[in-house]
mmCIF file of C-alpha atoms and ligand atoms in Angstrom:
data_model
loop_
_atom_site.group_PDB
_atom_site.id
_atom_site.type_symbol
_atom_site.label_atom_id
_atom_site.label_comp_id
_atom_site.label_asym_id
_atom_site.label_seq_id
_atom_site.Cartn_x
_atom_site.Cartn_y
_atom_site.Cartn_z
ATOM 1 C CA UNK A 1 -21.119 137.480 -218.154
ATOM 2 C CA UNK A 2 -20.367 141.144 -216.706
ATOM 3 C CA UNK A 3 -21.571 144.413 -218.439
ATOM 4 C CA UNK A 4 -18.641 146.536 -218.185
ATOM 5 C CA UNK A 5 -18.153 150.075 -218.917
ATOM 6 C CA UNK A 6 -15.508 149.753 -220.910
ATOM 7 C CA UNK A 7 -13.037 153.048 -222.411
ATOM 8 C CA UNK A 8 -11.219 151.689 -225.761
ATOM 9 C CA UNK A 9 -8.285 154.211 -226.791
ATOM 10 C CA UNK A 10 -7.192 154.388 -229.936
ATOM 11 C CA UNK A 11 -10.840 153.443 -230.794
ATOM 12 C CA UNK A 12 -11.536 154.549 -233.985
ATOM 13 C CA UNK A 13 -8.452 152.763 -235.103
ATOM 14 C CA UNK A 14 -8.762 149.800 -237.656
ATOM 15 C CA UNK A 15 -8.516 146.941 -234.983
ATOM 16 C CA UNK A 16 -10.058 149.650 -232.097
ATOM 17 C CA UNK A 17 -13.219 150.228 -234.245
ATOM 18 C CA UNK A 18 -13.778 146.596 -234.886
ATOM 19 C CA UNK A 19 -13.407 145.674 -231.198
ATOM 20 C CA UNK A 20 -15.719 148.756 -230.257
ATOM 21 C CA UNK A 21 -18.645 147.360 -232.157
ATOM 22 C CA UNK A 22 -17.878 143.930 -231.285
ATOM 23 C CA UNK A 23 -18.165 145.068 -227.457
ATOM 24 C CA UNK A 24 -21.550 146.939 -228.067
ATOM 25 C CA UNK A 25 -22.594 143.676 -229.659
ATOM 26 C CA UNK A 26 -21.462 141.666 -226.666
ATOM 27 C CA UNK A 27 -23.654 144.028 -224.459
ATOM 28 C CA UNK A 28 -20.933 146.233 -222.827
ATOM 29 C CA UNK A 29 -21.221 150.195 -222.518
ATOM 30 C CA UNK A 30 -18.260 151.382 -224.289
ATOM 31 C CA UNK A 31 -16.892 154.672 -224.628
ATOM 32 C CA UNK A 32 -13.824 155.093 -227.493
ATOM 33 C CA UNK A 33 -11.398 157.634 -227.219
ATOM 34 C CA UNK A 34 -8.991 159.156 -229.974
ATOM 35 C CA UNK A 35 -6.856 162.028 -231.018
ATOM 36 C CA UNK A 36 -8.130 161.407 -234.832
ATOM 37 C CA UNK A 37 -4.218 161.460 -235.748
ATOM 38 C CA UNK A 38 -4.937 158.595 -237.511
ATOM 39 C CA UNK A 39 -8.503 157.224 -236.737
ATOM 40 C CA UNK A 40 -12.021 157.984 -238.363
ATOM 41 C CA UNK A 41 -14.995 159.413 -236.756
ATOM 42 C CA UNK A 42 -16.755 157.572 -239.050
ATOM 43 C CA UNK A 43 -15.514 153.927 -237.790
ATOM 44 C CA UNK A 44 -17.759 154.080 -234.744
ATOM 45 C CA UNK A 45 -21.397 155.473 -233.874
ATOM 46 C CA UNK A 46 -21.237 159.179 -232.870
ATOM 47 C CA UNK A 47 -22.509 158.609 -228.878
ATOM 48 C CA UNK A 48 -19.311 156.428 -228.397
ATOM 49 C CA UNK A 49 -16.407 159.137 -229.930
ATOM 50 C CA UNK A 50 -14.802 161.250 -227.249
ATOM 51 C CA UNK A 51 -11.852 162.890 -229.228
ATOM 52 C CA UNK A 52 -8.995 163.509 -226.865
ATOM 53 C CA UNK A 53 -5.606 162.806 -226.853
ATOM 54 C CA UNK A 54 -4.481 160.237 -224.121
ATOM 55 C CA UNK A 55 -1.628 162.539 -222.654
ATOM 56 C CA UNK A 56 -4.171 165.131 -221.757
ATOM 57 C CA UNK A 57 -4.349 164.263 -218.350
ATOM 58 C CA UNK A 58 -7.587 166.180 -216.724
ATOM 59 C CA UNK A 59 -9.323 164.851 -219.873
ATOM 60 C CA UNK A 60 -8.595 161.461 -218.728
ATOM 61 C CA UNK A 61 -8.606 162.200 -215.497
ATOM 62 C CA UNK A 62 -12.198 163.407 -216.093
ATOM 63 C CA UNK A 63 -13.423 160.953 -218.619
ATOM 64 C CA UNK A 64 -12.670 157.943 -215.989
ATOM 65 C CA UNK A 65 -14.921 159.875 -213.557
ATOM 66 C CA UNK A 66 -17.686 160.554 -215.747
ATOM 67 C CA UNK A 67 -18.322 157.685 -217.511
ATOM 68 C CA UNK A 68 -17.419 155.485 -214.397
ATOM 69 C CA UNK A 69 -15.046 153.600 -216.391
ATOM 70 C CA UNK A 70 -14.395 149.890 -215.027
ATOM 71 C CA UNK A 71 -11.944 148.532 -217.661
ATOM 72 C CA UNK A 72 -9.904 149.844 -220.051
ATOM 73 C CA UNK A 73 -8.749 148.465 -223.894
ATOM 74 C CA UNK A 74 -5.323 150.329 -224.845
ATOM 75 C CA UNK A 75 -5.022 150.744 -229.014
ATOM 76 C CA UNK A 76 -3.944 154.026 -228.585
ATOM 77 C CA UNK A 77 -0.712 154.230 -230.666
ATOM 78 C CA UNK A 78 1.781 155.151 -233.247
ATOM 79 C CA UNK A 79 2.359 151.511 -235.260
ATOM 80 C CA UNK A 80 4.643 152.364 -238.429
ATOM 81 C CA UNK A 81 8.124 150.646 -238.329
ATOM 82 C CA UNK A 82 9.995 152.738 -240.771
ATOM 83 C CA UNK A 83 8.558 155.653 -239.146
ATOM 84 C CA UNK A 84 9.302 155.176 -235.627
ATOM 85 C CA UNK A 85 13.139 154.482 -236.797
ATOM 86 C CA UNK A 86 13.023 158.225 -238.491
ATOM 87 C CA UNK A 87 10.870 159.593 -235.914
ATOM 88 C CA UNK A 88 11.558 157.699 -232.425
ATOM 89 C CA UNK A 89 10.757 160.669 -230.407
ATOM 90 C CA UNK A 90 7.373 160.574 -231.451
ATOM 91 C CA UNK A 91 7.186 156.453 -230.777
ATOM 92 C CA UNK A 92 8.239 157.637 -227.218
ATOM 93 C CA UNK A 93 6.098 160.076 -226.450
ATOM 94 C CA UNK A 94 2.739 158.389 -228.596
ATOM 95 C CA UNK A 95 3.197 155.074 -227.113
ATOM 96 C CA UNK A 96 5.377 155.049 -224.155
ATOM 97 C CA UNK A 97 4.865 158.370 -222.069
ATOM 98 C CA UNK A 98 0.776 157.980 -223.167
ATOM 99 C CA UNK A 99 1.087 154.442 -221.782
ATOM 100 C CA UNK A 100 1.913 156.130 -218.545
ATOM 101 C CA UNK A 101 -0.271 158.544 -218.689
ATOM 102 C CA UNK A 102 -3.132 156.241 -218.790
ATOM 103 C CA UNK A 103 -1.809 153.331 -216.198
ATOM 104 C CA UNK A 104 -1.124 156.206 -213.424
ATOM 105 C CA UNK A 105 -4.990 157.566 -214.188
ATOM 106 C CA UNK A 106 -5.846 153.474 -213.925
ATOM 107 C CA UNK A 107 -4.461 153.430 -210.504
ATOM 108 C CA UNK A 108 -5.866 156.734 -209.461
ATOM 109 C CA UNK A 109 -9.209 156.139 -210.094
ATOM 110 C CA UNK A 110 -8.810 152.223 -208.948
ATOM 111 C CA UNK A 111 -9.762 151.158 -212.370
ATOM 112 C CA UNK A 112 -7.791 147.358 -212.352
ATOM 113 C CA UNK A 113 -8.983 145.508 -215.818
ATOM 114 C CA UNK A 114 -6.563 146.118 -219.227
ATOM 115 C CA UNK A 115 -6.354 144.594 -222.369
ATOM 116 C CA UNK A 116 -3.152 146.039 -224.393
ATOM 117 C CA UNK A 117 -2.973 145.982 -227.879
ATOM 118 C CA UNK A 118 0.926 144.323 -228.137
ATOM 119 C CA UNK A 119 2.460 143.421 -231.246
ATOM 120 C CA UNK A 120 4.755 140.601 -232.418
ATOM 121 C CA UNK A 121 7.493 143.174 -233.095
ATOM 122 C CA UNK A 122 8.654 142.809 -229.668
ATOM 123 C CA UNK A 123 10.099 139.768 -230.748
ATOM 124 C CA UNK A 124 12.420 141.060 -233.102
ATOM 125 C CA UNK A 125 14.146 138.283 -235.214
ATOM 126 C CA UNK A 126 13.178 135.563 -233.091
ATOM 127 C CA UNK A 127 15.470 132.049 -232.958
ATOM 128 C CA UNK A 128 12.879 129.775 -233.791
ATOM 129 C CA UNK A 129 10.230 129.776 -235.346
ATOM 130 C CA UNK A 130 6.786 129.116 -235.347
ATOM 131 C CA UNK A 131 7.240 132.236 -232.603
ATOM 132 C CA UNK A 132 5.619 131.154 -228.858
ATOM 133 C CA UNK A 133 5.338 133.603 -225.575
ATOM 134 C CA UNK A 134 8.288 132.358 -224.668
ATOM 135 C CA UNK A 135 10.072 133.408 -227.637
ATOM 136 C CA UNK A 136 13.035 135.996 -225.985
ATOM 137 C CA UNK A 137 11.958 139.402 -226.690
ATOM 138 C CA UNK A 138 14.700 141.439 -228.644
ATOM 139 C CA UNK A 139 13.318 144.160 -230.634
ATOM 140 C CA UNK A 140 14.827 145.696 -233.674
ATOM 141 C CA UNK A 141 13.099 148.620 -233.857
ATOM 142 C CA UNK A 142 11.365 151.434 -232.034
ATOM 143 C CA UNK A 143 8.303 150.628 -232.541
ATOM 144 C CA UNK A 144 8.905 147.176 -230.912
ATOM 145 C CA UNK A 145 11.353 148.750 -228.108
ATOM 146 C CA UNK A 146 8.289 151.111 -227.026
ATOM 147 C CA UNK A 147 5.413 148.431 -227.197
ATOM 148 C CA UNK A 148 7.602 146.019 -224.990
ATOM 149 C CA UNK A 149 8.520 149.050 -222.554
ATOM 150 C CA UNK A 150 4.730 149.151 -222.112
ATOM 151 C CA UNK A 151 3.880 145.233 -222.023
ATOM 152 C CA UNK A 152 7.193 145.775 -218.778
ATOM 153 C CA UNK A 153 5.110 148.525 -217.117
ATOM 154 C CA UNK A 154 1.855 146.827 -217.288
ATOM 155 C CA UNK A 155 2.958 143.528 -215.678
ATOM 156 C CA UNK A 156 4.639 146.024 -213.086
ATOM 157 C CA UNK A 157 1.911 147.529 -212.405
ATOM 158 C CA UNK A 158 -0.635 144.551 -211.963
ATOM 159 C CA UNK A 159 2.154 142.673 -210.202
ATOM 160 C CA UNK A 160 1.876 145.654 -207.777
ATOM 161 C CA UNK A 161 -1.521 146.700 -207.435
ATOM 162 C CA UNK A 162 -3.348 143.690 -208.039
ATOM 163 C CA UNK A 163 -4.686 144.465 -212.091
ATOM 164 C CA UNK A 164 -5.985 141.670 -214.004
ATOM 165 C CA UNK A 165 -4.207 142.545 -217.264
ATOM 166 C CA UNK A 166 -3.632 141.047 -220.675
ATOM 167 C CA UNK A 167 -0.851 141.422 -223.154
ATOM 168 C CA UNK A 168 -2.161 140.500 -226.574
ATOM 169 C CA UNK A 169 0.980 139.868 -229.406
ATOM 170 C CA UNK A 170 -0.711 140.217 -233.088
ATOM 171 C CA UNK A 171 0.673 139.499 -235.978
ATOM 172 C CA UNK A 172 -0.020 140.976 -239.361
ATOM 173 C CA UNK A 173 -3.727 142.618 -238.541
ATOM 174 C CA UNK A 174 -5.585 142.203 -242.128
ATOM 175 C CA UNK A 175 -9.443 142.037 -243.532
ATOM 176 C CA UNK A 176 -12.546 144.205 -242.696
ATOM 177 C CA UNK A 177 -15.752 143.806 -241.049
ATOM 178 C CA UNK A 178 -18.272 141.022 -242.684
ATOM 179 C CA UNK A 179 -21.017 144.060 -243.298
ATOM 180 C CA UNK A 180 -18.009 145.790 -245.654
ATOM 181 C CA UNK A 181 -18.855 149.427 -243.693
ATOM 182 C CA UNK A 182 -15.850 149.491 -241.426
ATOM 183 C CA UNK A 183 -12.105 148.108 -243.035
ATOM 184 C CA UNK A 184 -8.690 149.752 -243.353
ATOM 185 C CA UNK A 185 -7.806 153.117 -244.106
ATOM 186 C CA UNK A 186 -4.483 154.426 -243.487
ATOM 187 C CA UNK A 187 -2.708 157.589 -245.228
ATOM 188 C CA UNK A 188 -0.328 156.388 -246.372
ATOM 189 C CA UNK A 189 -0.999 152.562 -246.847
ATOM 190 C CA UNK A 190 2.060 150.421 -246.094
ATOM 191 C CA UNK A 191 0.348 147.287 -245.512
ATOM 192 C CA UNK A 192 0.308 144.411 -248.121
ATOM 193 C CA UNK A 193 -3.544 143.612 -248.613
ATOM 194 C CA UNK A 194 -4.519 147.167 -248.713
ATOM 195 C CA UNK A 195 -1.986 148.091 -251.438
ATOM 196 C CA UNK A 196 -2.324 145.034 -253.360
ATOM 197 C CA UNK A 197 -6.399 145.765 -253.445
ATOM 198 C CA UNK A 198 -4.975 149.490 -254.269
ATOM 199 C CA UNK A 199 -3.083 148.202 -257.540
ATOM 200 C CA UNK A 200 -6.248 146.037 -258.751
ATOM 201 C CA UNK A 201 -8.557 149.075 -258.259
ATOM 202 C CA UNK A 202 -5.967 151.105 -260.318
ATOM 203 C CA UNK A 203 -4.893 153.383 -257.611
ATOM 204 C CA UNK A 204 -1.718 152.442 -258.143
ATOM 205 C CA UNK A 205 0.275 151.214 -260.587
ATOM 206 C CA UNK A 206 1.541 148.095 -259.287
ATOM 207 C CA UNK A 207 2.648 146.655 -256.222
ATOM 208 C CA UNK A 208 6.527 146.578 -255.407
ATOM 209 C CA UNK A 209 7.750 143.139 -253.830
ATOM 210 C CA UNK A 210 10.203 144.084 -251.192
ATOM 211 C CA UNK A 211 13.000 141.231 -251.402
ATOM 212 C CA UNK A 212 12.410 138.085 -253.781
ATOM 213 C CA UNK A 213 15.325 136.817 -252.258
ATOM 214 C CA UNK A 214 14.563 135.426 -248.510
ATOM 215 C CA UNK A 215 15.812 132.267 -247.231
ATOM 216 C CA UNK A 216 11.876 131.454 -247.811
ATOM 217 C CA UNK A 217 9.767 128.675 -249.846
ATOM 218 C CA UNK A 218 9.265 131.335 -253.159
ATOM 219 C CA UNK A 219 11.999 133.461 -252.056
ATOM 220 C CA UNK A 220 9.412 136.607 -250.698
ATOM 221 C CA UNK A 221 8.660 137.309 -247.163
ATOM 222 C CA UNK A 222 6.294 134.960 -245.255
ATOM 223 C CA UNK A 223 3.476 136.577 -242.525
ATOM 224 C CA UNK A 224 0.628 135.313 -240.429
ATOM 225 C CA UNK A 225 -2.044 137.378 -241.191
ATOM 226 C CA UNK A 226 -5.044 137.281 -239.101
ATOM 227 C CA UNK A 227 -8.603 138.496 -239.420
ATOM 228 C CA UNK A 228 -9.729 141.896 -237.791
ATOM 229 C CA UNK A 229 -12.807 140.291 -236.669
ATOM 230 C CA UNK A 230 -10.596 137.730 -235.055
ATOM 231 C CA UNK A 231 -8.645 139.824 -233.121
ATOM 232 C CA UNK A 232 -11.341 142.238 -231.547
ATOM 233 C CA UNK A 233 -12.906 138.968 -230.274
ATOM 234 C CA UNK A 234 -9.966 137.803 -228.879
ATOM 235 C CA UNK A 235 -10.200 141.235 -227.031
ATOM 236 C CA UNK A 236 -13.446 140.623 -225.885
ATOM 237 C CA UNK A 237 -12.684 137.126 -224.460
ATOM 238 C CA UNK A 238 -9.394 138.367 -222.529
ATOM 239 C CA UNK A 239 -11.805 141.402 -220.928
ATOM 240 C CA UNK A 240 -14.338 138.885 -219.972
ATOM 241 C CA UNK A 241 -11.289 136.305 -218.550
ATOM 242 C CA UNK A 242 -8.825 138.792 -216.561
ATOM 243 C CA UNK A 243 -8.009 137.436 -213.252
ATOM 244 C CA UNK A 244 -5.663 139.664 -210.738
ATOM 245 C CA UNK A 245 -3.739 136.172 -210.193
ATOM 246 C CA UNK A 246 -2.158 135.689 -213.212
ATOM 247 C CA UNK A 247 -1.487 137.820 -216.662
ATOM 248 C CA UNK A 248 -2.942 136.676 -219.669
ATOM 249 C CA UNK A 249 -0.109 136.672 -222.206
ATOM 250 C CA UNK A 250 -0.958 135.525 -225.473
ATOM 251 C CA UNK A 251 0.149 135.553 -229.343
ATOM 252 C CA UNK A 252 -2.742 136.263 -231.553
ATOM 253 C CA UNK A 253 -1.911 134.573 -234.942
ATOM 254 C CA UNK A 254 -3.736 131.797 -237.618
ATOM 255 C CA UNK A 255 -0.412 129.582 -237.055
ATOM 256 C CA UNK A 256 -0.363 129.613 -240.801
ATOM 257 C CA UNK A 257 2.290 131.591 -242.990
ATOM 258 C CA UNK A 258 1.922 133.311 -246.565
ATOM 259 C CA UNK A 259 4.035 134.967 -248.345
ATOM 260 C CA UNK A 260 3.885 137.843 -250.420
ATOM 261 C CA UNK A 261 3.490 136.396 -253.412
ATOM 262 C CA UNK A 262 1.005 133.992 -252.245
ATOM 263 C CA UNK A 263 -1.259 137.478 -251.092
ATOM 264 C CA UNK A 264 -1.145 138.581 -253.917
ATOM 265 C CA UNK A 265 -2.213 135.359 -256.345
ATOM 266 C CA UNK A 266 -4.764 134.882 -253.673
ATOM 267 C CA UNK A 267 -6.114 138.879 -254.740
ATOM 268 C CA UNK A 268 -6.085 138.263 -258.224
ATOM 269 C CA UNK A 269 -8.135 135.361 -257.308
ATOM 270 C CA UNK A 270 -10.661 136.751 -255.598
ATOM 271 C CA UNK A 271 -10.809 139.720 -257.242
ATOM 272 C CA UNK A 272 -10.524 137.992 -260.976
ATOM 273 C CA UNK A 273 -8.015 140.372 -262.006
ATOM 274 C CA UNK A 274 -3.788 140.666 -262.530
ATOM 275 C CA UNK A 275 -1.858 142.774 -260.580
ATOM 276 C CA UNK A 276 1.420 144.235 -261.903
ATOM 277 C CA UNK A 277 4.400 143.139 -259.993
ATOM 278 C CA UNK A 278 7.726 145.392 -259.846
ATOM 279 C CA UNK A 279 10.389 143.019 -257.666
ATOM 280 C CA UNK A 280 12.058 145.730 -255.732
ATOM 281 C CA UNK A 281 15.026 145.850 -252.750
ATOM 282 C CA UNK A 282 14.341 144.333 -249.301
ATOM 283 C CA UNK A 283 12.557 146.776 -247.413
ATOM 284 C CA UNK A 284 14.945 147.423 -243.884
ATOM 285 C CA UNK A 285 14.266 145.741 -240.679
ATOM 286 C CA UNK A 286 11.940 143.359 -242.592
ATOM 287 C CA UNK A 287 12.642 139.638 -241.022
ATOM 288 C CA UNK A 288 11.817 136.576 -243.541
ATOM 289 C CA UNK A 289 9.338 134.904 -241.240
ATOM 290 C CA UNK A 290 7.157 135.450 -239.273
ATOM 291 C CA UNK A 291 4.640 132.947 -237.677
ATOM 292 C CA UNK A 292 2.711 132.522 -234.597
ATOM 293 C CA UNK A 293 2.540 129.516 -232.088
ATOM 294 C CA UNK A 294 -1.245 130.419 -231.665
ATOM 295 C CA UNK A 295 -2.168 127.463 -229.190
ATOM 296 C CA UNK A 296 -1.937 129.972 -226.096
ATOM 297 C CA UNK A 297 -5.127 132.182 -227.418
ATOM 298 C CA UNK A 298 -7.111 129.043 -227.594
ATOM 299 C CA UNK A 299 -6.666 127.428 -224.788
ATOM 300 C CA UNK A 300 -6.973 130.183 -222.349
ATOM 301 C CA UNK A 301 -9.333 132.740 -224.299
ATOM 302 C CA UNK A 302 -11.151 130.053 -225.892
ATOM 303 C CA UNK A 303 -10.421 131.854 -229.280
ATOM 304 C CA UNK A 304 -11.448 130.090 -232.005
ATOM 305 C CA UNK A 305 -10.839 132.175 -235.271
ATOM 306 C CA UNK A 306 -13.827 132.271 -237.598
ATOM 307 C CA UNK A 307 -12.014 133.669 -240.406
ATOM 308 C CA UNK A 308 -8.385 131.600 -240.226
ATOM 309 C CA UNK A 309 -7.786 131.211 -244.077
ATOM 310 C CA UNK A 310 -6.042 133.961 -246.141
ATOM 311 C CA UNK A 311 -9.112 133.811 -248.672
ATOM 312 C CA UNK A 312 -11.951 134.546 -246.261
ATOM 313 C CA UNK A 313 -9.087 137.450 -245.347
ATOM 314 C CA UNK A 314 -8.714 138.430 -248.459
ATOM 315 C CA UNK A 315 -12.197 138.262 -249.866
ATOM 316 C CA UNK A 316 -13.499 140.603 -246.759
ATOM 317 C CA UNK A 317 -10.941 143.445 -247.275
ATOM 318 C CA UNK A 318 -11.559 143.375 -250.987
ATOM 319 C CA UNK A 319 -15.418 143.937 -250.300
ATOM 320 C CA UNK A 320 -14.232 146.745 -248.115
ATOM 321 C CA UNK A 321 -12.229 148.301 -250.549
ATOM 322 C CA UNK A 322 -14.416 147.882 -253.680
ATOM 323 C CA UNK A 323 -17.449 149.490 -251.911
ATOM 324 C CA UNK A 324 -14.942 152.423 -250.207
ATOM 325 C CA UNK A 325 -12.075 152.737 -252.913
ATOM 326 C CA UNK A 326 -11.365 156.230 -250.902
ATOM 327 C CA UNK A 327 -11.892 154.618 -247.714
ATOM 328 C CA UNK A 328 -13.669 156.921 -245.256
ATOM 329 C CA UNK A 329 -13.050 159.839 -247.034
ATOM 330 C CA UNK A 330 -16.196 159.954 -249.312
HETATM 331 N N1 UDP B 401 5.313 144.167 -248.607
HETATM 332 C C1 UDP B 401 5.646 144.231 -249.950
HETATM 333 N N2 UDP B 401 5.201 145.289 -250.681
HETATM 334 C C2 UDP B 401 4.453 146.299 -250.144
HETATM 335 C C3 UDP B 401 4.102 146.219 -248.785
HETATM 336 C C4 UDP B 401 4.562 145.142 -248.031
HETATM 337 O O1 UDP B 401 6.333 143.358 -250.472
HETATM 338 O O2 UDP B 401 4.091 147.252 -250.869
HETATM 339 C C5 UDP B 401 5.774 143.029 -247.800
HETATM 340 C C6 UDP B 401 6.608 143.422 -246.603
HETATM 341 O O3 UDP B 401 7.971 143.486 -246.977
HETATM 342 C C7 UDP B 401 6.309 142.295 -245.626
HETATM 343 C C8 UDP B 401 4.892 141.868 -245.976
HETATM 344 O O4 UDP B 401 4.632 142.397 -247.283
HETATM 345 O O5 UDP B 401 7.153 141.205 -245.853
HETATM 346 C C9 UDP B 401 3.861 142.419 -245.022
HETATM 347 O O6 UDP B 401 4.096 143.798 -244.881
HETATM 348 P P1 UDP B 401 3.125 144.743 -244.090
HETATM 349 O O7 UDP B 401 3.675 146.138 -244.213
HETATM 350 O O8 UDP B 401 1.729 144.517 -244.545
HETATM 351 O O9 UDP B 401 3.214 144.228 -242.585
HETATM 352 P P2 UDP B 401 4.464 144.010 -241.607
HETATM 353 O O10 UDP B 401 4.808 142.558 -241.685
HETATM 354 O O11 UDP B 401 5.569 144.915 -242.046
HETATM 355 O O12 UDP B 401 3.913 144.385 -240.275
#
């Protein structure tokens, strides 16, 4: 396989600082850069951080130069649902104008591998479920209306100048790193796993179940939630597989839904403790289920999860979070 010099934005992100060390690991020079909006220095080693914001345009301009940058992996990005429907303007600018930003420095500089960090949010409430690539995409927010501007302008662009590009579609993004020193932080936690490990630690006191009343098995919403560690390899595999010819276009799920309350019996679990339900309203824009059709990522990455069940999920981001109850602010 290739060495590449690779330039991860967005890289000291939660799924960007998993897939930077997984690229070191895989013997690839890697360079991360990030405003720190929401991203830790810590996450990565020191040599790799250039802190920068993506719309800077000489910065990029000059970063590409410097570090003869051959292919690119695009985290960069605001990701918050109920905050890109208060705040679109910021969605637009963060993920859309950025986007652009870095795609007409790409084509300056010649620089024709990407791997985009897509989301399953651009298919809105989808027809059928489990959800395939084929799936039509409707957004229903602007989060999901700005990542699938994006995923159009990428295929534009390698349609047009010959890229060898792939859109990756996660679904819910959950766990931590085996070695427990790199996990999720974000201020303020939204995400299920984070805030259910929250309520056993006693940071908080409970969790709230948005909606007990979905057209689902137990009545809560159901997710496919798939290992960090999972995800940055299926980055690594799409880097090392991009062909000019054709897109890689892929869903990144388990296949395998859970619902809320099923996350959080599986926490008290692992973690041998109860945590203190409040049933609360349906939280807006939130559809009932959401599954992958994952065969795609297997077949043409040659993904093969290591870490598909919601305990080994589970059980990494609770050693996370029991050895950095603050996360990296300690
Ligand atoms: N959820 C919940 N309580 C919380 C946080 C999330 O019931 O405090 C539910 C949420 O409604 C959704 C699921 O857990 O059905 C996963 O939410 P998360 O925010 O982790 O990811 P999303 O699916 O929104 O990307």
């Amino acid at each position: 396989m290739k060495q590449m010099r690779v330039l991860v934005t967005g890289g000291a992100g939660y799924i960007g600082s998993h897939t930077v060390r997984l690229l070191l690991e895989s013997g690839h020079q890697v360079w991360a850069i990030d405003n720190l909006s929401t991203g830790h220095r810590q996450s990565l080693p020191d040599e790799c951080l250039l802190v920068g914001d993506l719309r800077d345009e000489s910065r990029l301009d000059h970063l590409l130069v410097v570090h003869q940058i051959e292919a690119i992996v695009h985290f960069a990005a605001s990701a918050l649902v109920p905050e890109s429907v208060r705040n679109p303007a910021l969605y637009y600018r963060n993920n859309v104008i950025a986007s652009l930003v870095l795609l007409e420095q790409m084509r300056r500089h010649g620089i024709k591998k990407l791997v985009f960090s897509s989301t399953c949010a651009t298919y809105g409430l989808p027809d059928r479920v489990p959800i395939d690539e084929e799936t039509p995409q409707r957004p229903i927010n602007p989060y999901g209306n700005t990542k699938l501007a994006v995923e159009r302008a990428i295929l534009d662009h390698a349609a047009a100048y010959s890229w060898g590009v792939a859109l990756l579609r996660y679904f819910n993004a959950a766990g931590a790193h085996r070695s427990g020193d790199i996990g999720e932080d974000h201020t303020p936690e939204s995400h299920l796993i984070p805030i259910v490990l929250q309520a056993v630690l006693g940071q908080r006191p409970h969790v709230q179940i948005y909606g007990t009343d979905y057209p689902t098995p137990d009545g809560t919403c159901v997710r496919d939630y798939v290992h960090v560690e999972d995800l940055a390899q299926a980055h690594v595999l799409a880097l090392e597989r991009l062909s000019e010819n054709q897109p890689i276009v892929c869903n990144l799920g388990t296949g395998q839904g859970h619902s809320v309350r099923e996350v959080i019996q599986t926490a008290e679990r692992i973690t041998g403790q109860s945590v203190p339900v409040v049933e609360a309203a349906r939280r807006p824009g939130d559809p009932p289920f959401l599954v992958a059709q994952a065969d795609r990522a297997r077949q043409l990455l040659g993904w093969q999860p290591e870490f598909p069940d919601l305990e080994s999920i589970v059980s990494s981001a609770w050693n996370w979070h029991r050895r950095h109850p603050r996360g990296y602010h300690e």
